[in-house]
Each structure stands twice: as C-alpha cells, then as structure tokens.
C-alpha cells in the first residue's frame, strides 16, 4: 500500500510500505525514512490502496507534490486512492503497530492479475535499494522486471518504468 504521513511542520509524505497481518493484528516494519520519522512524531499513518503503478514509483522515489493529497480530519490521504484506512500507530524501533481508526472505500474494482503491474512493483522495490546502494545486482533485477513490463504491461506500466529509469538516473 502507499503510506501517507505528516511531518511536525505539516508537510504530507507518501511511500510504499507493506502491511503484515499476524494473529489478527496489523503491523508494518519500517526502516529509517521520512515515513518512520513522521510516525514517531505524529503517531498516525494512512494506508492508501491504489493499483496505479505510476503512484508507486513516484511515492517510492520522489517527494509527492502537496496537490496529490487531501485531508480527512486534518490527516493527508491520496486523492487517487481507491480506498484508505487511517491508523493510530504505536512504534518500537522499526515495528509499527497499526490500530485502525477510520476507513473509506471510494472505488470498488475487479482487478485481474497483470504480470506487468506486478513487475513494476517488484522493480520499484529494487529501485529503492538501488538508489541507496548503487549495486548492479539491484539494477539487473530492475532490467529483468522491465522485460516483463515490456511484454505484459499496459501504457501505465510502461509510463511507470520510464519514470523509474529517469528517477534512478538511467
Ligand atoms: C512495494 C514496496 C514496498 C515497500 N515496503 C517497505 C516496507 O514495508 N518497509 C520499509 O521500510 N520500506 C518499504 N519500501 C521502501 C520505501 O518505500 C522507500 O524506502 C521510500 O523511499 C521511503 O520513503 P520516505 O523516506 O518518503 O518515507 C517499499 C517499497 C516498495 C516499492
């Protein structure tokens, strides 16, 4: 999902984060980032559900522009989300426990599996590591996933990969 959070000086942020479900409880494992900083200060986060590959790339590799958010009870969520859940957060080191406060389903879609979309998500995970570590291993995984996007992706997936390559400087 895309986590949205807010900084102490009111700047909204978005980043892809995975949610885990264990024994009925939800949590995220969040490494040092703006998202973790914001959660430590504000103790809130929203999980935004979207199937838009471009949003995943943008949220992972850039600071999203403020016009992409709207505010629900003063908390930022994504305008393009198909739905969201706002959580109260309790954190201990990098484990963030997520307690649902409020949710909204905006759009119900039937989503067939698309290998191209899945490949963009995988490539984006590797891109977040590549920009930090610059290891060829991550770049070759991006290239492999791009091959799948070329074969199976639609226009949005191809646009997302074009943006990803720009943002990693390739
Ligand atoms: C699909 C996907 C899932 C991710 N899941 C996590 C996660 O669970 N925890 C984490 O710390 N980073 C995760 N990341 C990496 C962060 O999104 C990335 O480090 C991001 O740049 C953090 O941005 P921020 O500094 O604006 O918070 C994920 C990235 C992608 C593309």
Short mmCIF file of C-alpha atoms and ligand atoms in Angstrom, two decimals:
data_model
loop_
_atom_site.label_atom_id
_atom_site.label_comp_id
_atom_site.label_asym_id
_atom_site.label_seq_id
_atom_site.Cartn_x
_atom_site.Cartn_y
_atom_site.Cartn_z
CA UNK A 1 0.00 0.00 0.00
CA UNK A 2 1.03 3.65 -0.04
CA UNK A 3 1.52 5.03 3.45
CA UNK A 4 0.74 8.70 3.91
CA UNK A 5 2.03 10.56 6.95
CA UNK A 6 2.57 14.16 8.04
CA UNK A 7 5.68 15.89 9.42
CA UNK A 8 5.83 18.10 12.51
CA UNK A 9 5.70 21.17 10.26
CA UNK A 10 2.66 19.88 8.36
CA UNK A 11 4.29 18.50 5.18
CA UNK A 12 2.50 15.41 3.84
CA UNK A 13 4.56 12.42 2.67
CA UNK A 14 3.81 9.23 0.74
CA UNK A 15 5.82 5.99 0.45
CA UNK A 16 5.03 2.37 -0.44
CA UNK A 17 5.04 0.19 2.69
CA UNK A 18 3.98 -3.42 3.26
CA UNK A 19 1.38 -4.27 5.91
CA UNK A 20 1.66 -7.55 7.83
CA UNK A 21 -1.22 -9.40 9.47
CA UNK A 22 -0.29 -11.68 12.34
CA UNK A 23 -2.62 -13.19 14.93
CA UNK A 24 -5.32 -10.70 13.98
CA UNK A 25 -3.04 -7.67 14.46
CA UNK A 26 -1.67 -5.37 11.78
CA UNK A 27 1.86 -4.01 11.74
CA UNK A 28 4.49 -2.60 9.41
CA UNK A 29 8.25 -2.96 9.52
CA UNK A 30 9.58 0.47 8.59
CA UNK A 31 13.24 1.26 8.13
CA UNK A 32 14.68 4.75 8.79
CA UNK A 33 12.83 7.10 6.42
CA UNK A 34 10.59 10.16 6.43
CA UNK A 35 7.65 7.82 7.00
CA UNK A 36 9.16 6.43 10.20
CA UNK A 37 10.18 9.91 11.41
CA UNK A 38 6.66 11.23 10.83
CA UNK A 39 5.05 8.27 12.61
CA UNK A 40 7.35 8.72 15.62
CA UNK A 41 6.24 12.34 15.93
CA UNK A 42 2.60 12.15 14.87
CA UNK A 43 1.71 8.54 15.81
CA UNK A 44 -0.60 8.26 12.80
CA UNK A 45 -0.43 6.84 9.28
CA UNK A 46 -2.89 6.09 6.49
CA UNK A 47 -2.72 3.05 4.19
CA UNK A 48 -3.88 4.11 0.74
CA UNK A 49 -4.96 1.39 -1.67
CA UNK A 50 -4.12 2.07 -5.30
CA UNK A 51 -3.44 -0.02 -8.40
CA UNK A 52 -1.70 2.85 -10.21
CA UNK A 53 1.91 1.84 -10.96
CA UNK A 54 3.00 5.46 -11.54
CA UNK A 55 1.94 6.38 -8.00
CA UNK A 56 4.06 3.53 -6.60
CA UNK A 57 7.13 4.79 -8.48
CA UNK A 58 6.53 8.44 -7.55
CA UNK A 59 5.85 7.69 -3.88
CA UNK A 60 8.93 5.46 -3.63
CA UNK A 61 11.45 7.69 -5.39
CA UNK A 62 10.25 11.31 -5.08
CA UNK A 63 8.60 13.71 -2.67
CA UNK A 64 4.98 13.70 -3.83
CA UNK A 65 3.56 17.17 -4.60
CA UNK A 66 1.13 18.51 -2.00
CA UNK A 67 -1.70 18.75 -4.57
CA UNK A 68 -1.85 14.94 -4.69
CA UNK A 69 -3.23 14.80 -1.12
CA UNK A 70 -6.50 15.77 0.51
CA UNK A 71 -7.21 15.97 4.21
CA UNK A 72 -9.55 13.77 6.22
CA UNK A 73 -9.97 15.14 9.76
CA UNK A 74 -6.69 17.02 9.21
CA UNK A 75 -4.77 13.93 8.07
CA UNK A 76 -3.40 13.55 4.49
CA UNK A 77 -4.64 10.75 2.22
CA UNK A 78 -4.11 10.32 -1.53
CA UNK A 79 -6.63 11.85 -3.93
CA UNK A 80 -6.16 8.92 -6.31
CA UNK A 81 -6.66 6.16 -3.73
CA UNK A 82 -9.40 3.57 -4.33
CA UNK A 83 -9.70 3.46 -0.54
CA UNK A 84 -7.78 4.20 2.63
CA UNK A 85 -7.55 3.35 6.32
CA UNK A 86 -6.21 5.81 8.89
CA UNK A 87 -4.32 4.18 11.75
CA UNK A 88 -3.23 5.10 15.22
CA UNK A 89 0.40 3.93 15.43
CA UNK A 90 2.46 2.54 18.27
CA UNK A 91 6.12 2.09 17.46
CA UNK A 92 9.02 0.22 18.96
CA UNK A 93 12.22 0.58 16.94
CA UNK A 94 11.17 -0.24 13.37
CA UNK A 95 7.99 -2.18 14.19
CA UNK A 96 4.87 -0.04 13.88
CA UNK A 97 1.66 -1.47 15.29
CA UNK A 98 -1.37 -0.28 13.30
CA UNK A 99 -4.71 0.30 15.01
CA UNK A 100 -7.48 1.20 12.53
CA UNK A 101 -9.35 4.43 13.31
CA UNK A 102 -11.34 5.17 10.19
CA UNK A 103 -11.60 3.86 6.62
CA UNK A 104 -13.25 4.64 3.33
CA UNK A 105 -13.84 2.65 0.14
CA UNK A 106 -14.07 5.09 -2.75
CA UNK A 107 -13.98 2.75 -5.69
CA UNK A 108 -14.62 -0.99 -5.91
CA UNK A 109 -12.74 -2.50 -8.82
CA UNK A 110 -12.44 -6.02 -10.13
CA UNK A 111 -8.71 -6.36 -10.72
CA UNK A 112 -7.43 -9.21 -12.87
CA UNK A 113 -3.82 -10.20 -12.20
CA UNK A 114 -1.42 -8.42 -14.54
CA UNK A 115 2.20 -9.54 -14.66
CA UNK A 116 3.22 -6.11 -15.93
CA UNK A 117 1.80 -4.34 -12.87
CA UNK A 118 3.39 -6.90 -10.54
CA UNK A 119 6.72 -6.41 -12.31
CA UNK A 120 6.57 -2.62 -11.83
CA UNK A 121 6.01 -3.14 -8.10
CA UNK A 122 9.00 -5.53 -7.93
CA UNK A 123 11.18 -3.19 -9.98
CA UNK A 124 10.24 -0.31 -7.65
CA UNK A 125 11.32 -2.29 -4.58
CA UNK A 126 14.71 -2.91 -6.23
CA UNK A 127 14.91 0.75 -7.31
CA UNK A 128 14.53 1.94 -3.68
CA UNK A 129 17.57 -0.21 -2.83
CA UNK A 130 19.49 0.70 -5.98
CA UNK A 131 19.29 4.46 -5.30
CA UNK A 132 20.84 3.93 -1.87
CA UNK A 133 23.40 1.18 -2.55
CA UNK A 134 24.05 1.54 -6.33
CA UNK A 135 24.67 -2.22 -6.56
CA UNK A 136 24.44 -3.81 -10.02
CA UNK A 137 22.52 -6.73 -8.59
CA UNK A 138 19.53 -4.41 -7.99
CA UNK A 139 19.88 -2.85 -11.43
CA UNK A 140 19.80 -6.23 -13.14
CA UNK A 141 16.62 -7.11 -11.20
CA UNK A 142 15.07 -3.86 -12.46
CA UNK A 143 16.08 -4.80 -16.01
CA UNK A 144 14.58 -8.28 -15.62
CA UNK A 145 11.28 -6.85 -14.40
CA UNK A 146 11.30 -4.28 -17.19
CA UNK A 147 11.45 -7.14 -19.68
CA UNK A 148 8.18 -8.45 -18.21
CA UNK A 149 6.64 -4.96 -18.28
CA UNK A 150 7.51 -4.64 -21.98
CA UNK A 151 5.84 -7.98 -22.68
CA UNK A 152 2.82 -7.88 -20.36
CA UNK A 153 2.32 -4.28 -19.19
CA UNK A 154 -0.08 -1.66 -20.49
CA UNK A 155 0.54 2.05 -21.09
CA UNK A 156 0.51 2.92 -17.37
CA UNK A 157 3.06 0.23 -16.51
CA UNK A 158 5.33 1.38 -19.35
CA UNK A 159 4.97 5.01 -18.25
CA UNK A 160 5.83 3.96 -14.68
CA UNK A 161 9.02 2.19 -15.83
CA UNK A 162 10.04 5.19 -17.93
CA UNK A 163 9.69 7.39 -14.84
CA UNK A 164 11.54 4.84 -12.69
CA UNK A 165 14.54 4.84 -15.07
CA UNK A 166 14.56 8.66 -15.07
CA UNK A 167 14.47 8.78 -11.28
CA UNK A 168 17.29 6.29 -10.80
CA UNK A 169 19.36 8.22 -13.37
CA UNK A 170 19.43 5.53 -16.11
C1 LIG B 1 6.23 -2.21 -3.00
C2 LIG B 1 7.14 -1.58 -1.97
C3 LIG B 1 7.04 -1.98 -0.65
C4 LIG B 1 7.87 -1.40 0.33
N1 LIG B 1 7.73 -1.80 1.63
C5 LIG B 1 8.50 -1.24 2.58
C6 LIG B 1 8.32 -1.62 3.95
O1 LIG B 1 7.48 -2.45 4.30
N2 LIG B 1 9.13 -1.01 4.87
C7 LIG B 1 10.07 -0.07 4.52
O2 LIG B 1 10.76 0.44 5.41
N3 LIG B 1 10.25 0.32 3.24
C8 LIG B 1 9.48 -0.24 2.26
N4 LIG B 1 9.65 0.14 0.96
C9 LIG B 1 10.68 1.16 0.62
C10 LIG B 1 10.19 2.59 0.90
O3 LIG B 1 9.00 2.89 0.21
C11 LIG B 1 11.30 3.58 0.45
O4 LIG B 1 12.42 3.40 1.27
C12 LIG B 1 10.86 5.03 0.43
O5 LIG B 1 11.83 5.77 -0.28
C13 LIG B 1 10.70 5.66 1.80
O6 LIG B 1 10.27 7.00 1.57
P1 LIG B 1 10.18 8.13 2.69
O7 LIG B 1 11.59 8.50 3.10
O8 LIG B 1 9.47 9.26 1.96
O9 LIG B 1 9.38 7.58 3.82
C14 LIG B 1 8.84 -0.42 -0.04
C15 LIG B 1 8.94 -0.03 -1.38
C16 LIG B 1 8.11 -0.60 -2.34
C17 LIG B 1 8.22 -0.15 -3.76
#
